[in-house]
Amino acid sequence: MSADSDIKYLHRIAESRCKVPTIHDPTTLLRLLKQEALAFREPDSSKLRELTDRFRDCQEAFERGPYSKELKESIVGFYIILDECFFFKTLTRAVYFKTLSKIMKNIPTRITGLVELRFVEQQDPNDGLRGRWNPFDRIIDLYLGGADGATTFPVERVLVTVLHECVHAFLDLFVDRRHPDMRLIKEPNGHGPIFLDIFQSIGLKIKEITHSRSWEEKFYLSLEFLDGGRLGGGGVPGAADYRADDRHLPPRDSHYHPHDRRVPPRDRNFPPRD
């Protein structure tokens, strides 16, 4: 298949709500993303400026209220442009739901994205996860705060979690699960080398686009935590600058608490908004 045909087939899978069989092996899908995703193919695209704007919107909304409707809407906006720039606009692609009971009752068809975000204000105390991809109902759960009900997660960390769960969803929905190279996604611990390659490639591109020190910090720490030294032998390059502050990704981030104005969460190195 040509790249255009590959991308159209991904759209066909998405629009069918994944009823059309997947045909891509993990390595082919990795190569397609790194060569043909908008952010890599068109580095001067206006969509990348839009990604930066949505990122800043999230930071500004977080400063005004860590659990606000405005913040949730801003995160959804970031998710939509993230999907367009890196995942071929497959995860947010419009799909139609109309069950037999709705047809019998003449209820209008519901239109939604293939994968939806669901916000959870408190972390599950039993697993400590910051996000969760639910493949059966195609929902990404995002935890905005800790299980104690008092800790709020920095918005940059929430956005890194959005990326993490999007990689899970993209691979889960569009890779042929019967292919023997599935082990490159799933092993070990569900974060194999292909998962890490995609996560790293996109995370570094977002760092380049946004020039955000806060994104860089949260991304490198997350990558090192997942990687365990596999990518760079001695750990992830760049993560050492942050290890003393946040080695094992603990739930509390007191130095970025929204009410602590000594270190406000917004990046000071952003250029002014046009």
PDB file of N, CA, C and O in Angstrom, residues 191-231:
ATOM      1  N   HIS A 191       4.599  -1.916  27.793  1.00  0.00           N
ATOM      2  CA  HIS A 191       5.290  -0.765  27.207  1.00  0.00           C
ATOM      3  C   HIS A 191       6.562  -1.250  26.510  1.00  0.00           C
ATOM      4  O   HIS A 191       7.671  -0.972  26.959  1.00  0.00           O
ATOM      5  N   GLY A 192       6.367  -1.957  25.409  1.00  0.00           N
ATOM      6  CA  GLY A 192       7.491  -2.503  24.664  1.00  0.00           C
ATOM      7  C   GLY A 192       8.210  -1.448  23.855  1.00  0.00           C
ATOM      8  O   GLY A 192       7.857  -0.266  23.871  1.00  0.00           O
ATOM      9  N   PRO A 193       9.246  -1.844  23.097  1.00  0.00           N
ATOM     10  CA  PRO A 193      10.072  -0.873  22.374  1.00  0.00           C
ATOM     11  C   PRO A 193       9.318  -0.052  21.342  1.00  0.00           C
ATOM     12  O   PRO A 193       9.659   1.110  21.114  1.00  0.00           O
ATOM     13  N   ILE A 194       8.283  -0.619  20.704  1.00  0.00           N
ATOM     14  CA  ILE A 194       7.539   0.177  19.728  1.00  0.00           C
ATOM     15  C   ILE A 194       6.679   1.224  20.439  1.00  0.00           C
ATOM     16  O   ILE A 194       6.604   2.385  20.003  1.00  0.00           O
ATOM     17  N   PHE A 195       6.062   0.841  21.545  1.00  0.00           N
ATOM     18  CA  PHE A 195       5.337   1.836  22.344  1.00  0.00           C
ATOM     19  C   PHE A 195       6.281   2.972  22.742  1.00  0.00           C
ATOM     20  O   PHE A 195       5.970   4.155  22.571  1.00  0.00           O
ATOM     21  N   LEU A 196       7.455   2.622  23.284  1.00  0.00           N
ATOM     22  CA  LEU A 196       8.396   3.634  23.749  1.00  0.00           C
ATOM     23  C   LEU A 196       8.911   4.502  22.609  1.00  0.00           C
ATOM     24  O   LEU A 196       9.101   5.710  22.781  1.00  0.00           O
ATOM     25  N   ASP A 197       9.130   3.915  21.444  1.00  0.00           N
ATOM     26  CA  ASP A 197       9.616   4.672  20.292  1.00  0.00           C
ATOM     27  C   ASP A 197       8.601   5.730  19.886  1.00  0.00           C
ATOM     28  O   ASP A 197       8.942   6.900  19.648  1.00  0.00           O
ATOM     29  N   ILE A 198       7.324   5.350  19.822  1.00  0.00           N
ATOM     30  CA  ILE A 198       6.279   6.310  19.453  1.00  0.00           C
ATOM     31  C   ILE A 198       6.138   7.384  20.529  1.00  0.00           C
ATOM     32  O   ILE A 198       6.093   8.590  20.239  1.00  0.00           O
ATOM     33  N   PHE A 199       6.078   6.965  21.789  1.00  0.00           N
ATOM     34  CA  PHE A 199       5.922   7.907  22.895  1.00  0.00           C
ATOM     35  C   PHE A 199       7.074   8.903  22.924  1.00  0.00           C
ATOM     36  O   PHE A 199       6.875  10.116  23.073  1.00  0.00           O
ATOM     37  N   GLN A 200       8.293   8.399  22.743  1.00  0.00           N
ATOM     38  CA  GLN A 200       9.460   9.268  22.760  1.00  0.00           C
ATOM     39  C   GLN A 200       9.469  10.224  21.566  1.00  0.00           C
ATOM     40  O   GLN A 200       9.727  11.423  21.720  1.00  0.00           O
ATOM     41  N   SER A 201       9.178   9.710  20.373  1.00  0.00           N
ATOM     42  CA  SER A 201       9.229  10.543  19.164  1.00  0.00           C
ATOM     43  C   SER A 201       8.241  11.696  19.247  1.00  0.00           C
ATOM     44  O   SER A 201       8.566  12.846  18.912  1.00  0.00           O
ATOM     45  N   ILE A 202       7.025  11.405  19.707  1.00  0.00           N
ATOM     46  CA  ILE A 202       6.007  12.453  19.799  1.00  0.00           C
ATOM     47  C   ILE A 202       6.330  13.415  20.940  1.00  0.00           C
ATOM     48  O   ILE A 202       6.219  14.639  20.793  1.00  0.00           O
ATOM     49  N   GLY A 203       6.734  12.868  22.082  1.00  0.00           N
ATOM     50  CA  GLY A 203       7.049  13.730  23.219  1.00  0.00           C
ATOM     51  C   GLY A 203       8.162  14.710  22.928  1.00  0.00           C
ATOM     52  O   GLY A 203       8.092  15.891  23.309  1.00  0.00           O
ATOM     53  N   LEU A 204       9.208  14.258  22.235  1.00  0.00           N
ATOM     54  CA  LEU A 204      10.307  15.145  21.881  1.00  0.00           C
ATOM     55  C   LEU A 204       9.875  16.186  20.855  1.00  0.00           C
ATOM     56  O   LEU A 204      10.336  17.330  20.889  1.00  0.00           O
ATOM     57  N   LYS A 205       8.982  15.798  19.954  1.00  0.00           N
ATOM     58  CA  LYS A 205       8.478  16.768  18.977  1.00  0.00           C
ATOM     59  C   LYS A 205       7.652  17.849  19.670  1.00  0.00           C
ATOM     60  O   LYS A 205       7.750  19.032  19.325  1.00  0.00           O
ATOM     61  N   ILE A 206       6.843  17.459  20.647  1.00  0.00           N
ATOM     62  CA  ILE A 206       6.060  18.458  21.384  1.00  0.00           C
ATOM     63  C   ILE A 206       6.993  19.383  22.174  1.00  0.00           C
ATOM     64  O   ILE A 206       6.764  20.603  22.252  1.00  0.00           O
ATOM     65  N   LYS A 207       8.046  18.842  22.735  1.00  0.00           N
ATOM     66  CA  LYS A 207       9.054  19.673  23.408  1.00  0.00           C
ATOM     67  C   LYS A 207       9.635  20.699  22.440  1.00  0.00           C
ATOM     68  O   LYS A 207       9.779  21.885  22.773  1.00  0.00           O
ATOM     69  N   GLU A 208       9.957  20.245  21.236  1.00  0.00           N
ATOM     70  CA  GLU A 208      10.521  21.141  20.219  1.00  0.00           C
ATOM     71  C   GLU A 208       9.509  22.214  19.810  1.00  0.00           C
ATOM     72  O   GLU A 208       9.862  23.382  19.616  1.00  0.00           O
ATOM     73  N   ILE A 209       8.244  21.837  19.686  1.00  0.00           N
ATOM     74  CA  ILE A 209       7.207  22.765  19.224  1.00  0.00           C
ATOM     75  C   ILE A 209       6.869  23.803  20.288  1.00  0.00           C
ATOM     76  O   ILE A 209       6.741  24.997  19.999  1.00  0.00           O
ATOM     77  N   THR A 210       6.709  23.358  21.528  1.00  0.00           N
ATOM     78  CA  THR A 210       6.206  24.246  22.583  1.00  0.00           C
ATOM     79  C   THR A 210       7.307  25.008  23.310  1.00  0.00           C
ATOM     80  O   THR A 210       7.021  26.019  23.959  1.00  0.00           O
ATOM     81  N   HIS A 211       8.548  24.540  23.243  1.00  0.00           N
ATOM     82  CA  HIS A 211       9.662  25.138  24.002  1.00  0.00           C
ATOM     83  C   HIS A 211       9.316  25.205  25.493  1.00  0.00           C
ATOM     84  O   HIS A 211       9.695  26.154  26.181  1.00  0.00           O
ATOM     85  N   SER A 212       8.623  24.202  25.980  1.00  0.00           N
ATOM     86  CA  SER A 212       8.140  24.215  27.360  1.00  0.00           C
ATOM     87  C   SER A 212       9.054  23.428  28.273  1.00  0.00           C
ATOM     88  O   SER A 212       9.226  22.223  28.119  1.00  0.00           O
ATOM     89  N   ARG A 213       9.620  24.106  29.246  1.00  0.00           N
ATOM     90  CA  ARG A 213      10.438  23.446  30.260  1.00  0.00           C
ATOM     91  C   ARG A 213       9.577  22.497  31.101  1.00  0.00           C
ATOM     92  O   ARG A 213      10.027  21.412  31.502  1.00  0.00           O
ATOM     93  N   SER A 214       8.346  22.890  31.371  1.00  0.00           N
ATOM     94  CA  SER A 214       7.470  22.052  32.190  1.00  0.00           C
ATOM     95  C   SER A 214       7.108  20.763  31.464  1.00  0.00           C
ATOM     96  O   SER A 214       7.084  19.683  32.071  1.00  0.00           O
ATOM     97  N   TRP A 215       6.807  20.860  30.169  1.00  0.00           N
ATOM     98  CA  TRP A 215       6.555  19.638  29.395  1.00  0.00           C
ATOM     99  C   TRP A 215       7.801  18.758  29.399  1.00  0.00           C
ATOM    100  O   TRP A 215       7.726  17.553  29.599  1.00  0.00           O
ATOM    101  N   GLU A 216       8.967  19.387  29.152  1.00  0.00           N
ATOM    102  CA  GLU A 216      10.223  18.640  29.096  1.00  0.00           C
ATOM    103  C   GLU A 216      10.439  17.860  30.396  1.00  0.00           C
ATOM    104  O   GLU A 216      10.784  16.676  30.384  1.00  0.00           O
ATOM    105  N   GLU A 217      10.217  18.526  31.527  1.00  0.00           N
ATOM    106  CA  GLU A 217      10.418  17.873  32.820  1.00  0.00           C
ATOM    107  C   GLU A 217       9.503  16.670  32.984  1.00  0.00           C
ATOM    108  O   GLU A 217       9.952  15.556  33.285  1.00  0.00           O
ATOM    109  N   LYS A 218       8.198  16.882  32.799  1.00  0.00           N
ATOM    110  CA  LYS A 218       7.235  15.811  33.051  1.00  0.00           C
ATOM    111  C   LYS A 218       7.384  14.682  32.034  1.00  0.00           C
ATOM    112  O   LYS A 218       7.234  13.501  32.364  1.00  0.00           O
ATOM    113  N   PHE A 219       7.706  15.036  30.796  1.00  0.00           N
ATOM    114  CA  PHE A 219       7.863  14.011  29.761  1.00  0.00           C
ATOM    115  C   PHE A 219       9.089  13.142  30.026  1.00  0.00           C
ATOM    116  O   PHE A 219       9.018  11.904  29.972  1.00  0.00           O
ATOM    117  N   TYR A 220      10.249  13.761  30.302  1.00  0.00           N
ATOM    118  CA  TYR A 220      11.461  12.978  30.528  1.00  0.00           C
ATOM    119  C   TYR A 220      11.317  12.049  31.729  1.00  0.00           C
ATOM    120  O   TYR A 220      11.780  10.897  31.706  1.00  0.00           O
ATOM    121  N   LEU A 221      10.690  12.552  32.786  1.00  0.00           N
ATOM    122  CA  LEU A 221      10.508  11.705  33.965  1.00  0.00           C
ATOM    123  C   LEU A 221       9.604  10.519  33.667  1.00  0.00           C
ATOM    124  O   LEU A 221       9.854   9.396  34.087  1.00  0.00           O
ATOM    125  N   SER A 222       8.537  10.774  32.917  1.00  0.00           N
ATOM    126  CA  SER A 222       7.624   9.692  32.546  1.00  0.00           C
ATOM    127  C   SER A 222       8.328   8.679  31.655  1.00  0.00           C
ATOM    128  O   SER A 222       8.190   7.467  31.832  1.00  0.00           O
ATOM    129  N   LEU A 223       9.104   9.172  30.707  1.00  0.00           N
ATOM    130  CA  LEU A 223       9.814   8.282  29.788  1.00  0.00           C
ATOM    131  C   LEU A 223      10.832   7.433  30.529  1.00  0.00           C
ATOM    132  O   LEU A 223      10.933   6.218  30.296  1.00  0.00           O
ATOM    133  N   GLU A 224      11.571   8.048  31.439  1.00  0.00           N
ATOM    134  CA  GLU A 224      12.555   7.275  32.180  1.00  0.00           C
ATOM    135  C   GLU A 224      11.876   6.220  33.059  1.00  0.00           C
ATOM    136  O   GLU A 224      12.359   5.094  33.182  1.00  0.00           O
ATOM    137  N   PHE A 225      10.769   6.581  33.664  1.00  0.00           N
ATOM    138  CA  PHE A 225      10.033   5.641  34.515  1.00  0.00           C
ATOM    139  C   PHE A 225       9.584   4.420  33.706  1.00  0.00           C
ATOM    140  O   PHE A 225       9.683   3.290  34.162  1.00  0.00           O
ATOM    141  N   LEU A 226       9.114   4.666  32.465  1.00  0.00           N
ATOM    142  CA  LEU A 226       8.666   3.567  31.609  1.00  0.00           C
ATOM    143  C   LEU A 226       9.834   2.779  31.039  1.00  0.00           C
ATOM    144  O   LEU A 226       9.769   1.558  30.899  1.00  0.00           O
ATOM    145  N   ASP A 227      10.894   3.504  30.705  1.00  0.00           N
ATOM    146  CA  ASP A 227      11.996   2.916  29.960  1.00  0.00           C
ATOM    147  C   ASP A 227      12.860   1.994  30.796  1.00  0.00           C
ATOM    148  O   ASP A 227      13.306   0.944  30.312  1.00  0.00           O
ATOM    149  N   GLY A 228      13.144   2.374  32.025  1.00  0.00           N
ATOM    150  CA  GLY A 228      14.011   1.562  32.869  1.00  0.00           C
ATOM    151  C   GLY A 228      15.403   1.390  32.299  1.00  0.00           C
ATOM    152  O   GLY A 228      16.067   0.382  32.527  1.00  0.00           O
ATOM    153  N   GLY A 229      15.863   2.354  31.502  1.00  0.00           N
ATOM    154  CA  GLY A 229      17.213   2.275  30.943  1.00  0.00           C
ATOM    155  C   GLY A 229      17.298   1.586  29.599  1.00  0.00           C
ATOM    156  O   GLY A 229      18.367   1.465  29.035  1.00  0.00           O
ATOM    157  N   ARG A 230      16.150   1.147  29.028  1.00  0.00           N
ATOM    158  CA  ARG A 230      16.225   0.362  27.785  1.00  0.00           C
ATOM    159  C   ARG A 230      16.617   1.195  26.574  1.00  0.00           C
ATOM    160  O   ARG A 230      17.301   0.729  25.677  1.00  0.00           O
ATOM    161  N   LEU A 231      16.175   2.471  26.524  1.00  0.00           N
ATOM    162  CA  LEU A 231      16.455   3.262  25.329  1.00  0.00           C
ATOM    163  C   LEU A 231      17.888   3.771  25.286  1.00  0.00           C
ATOM    164  O   LEU A 231      18.509   3.797  24.246  1.00  0.00           O
TER     165      LEU A 231
END
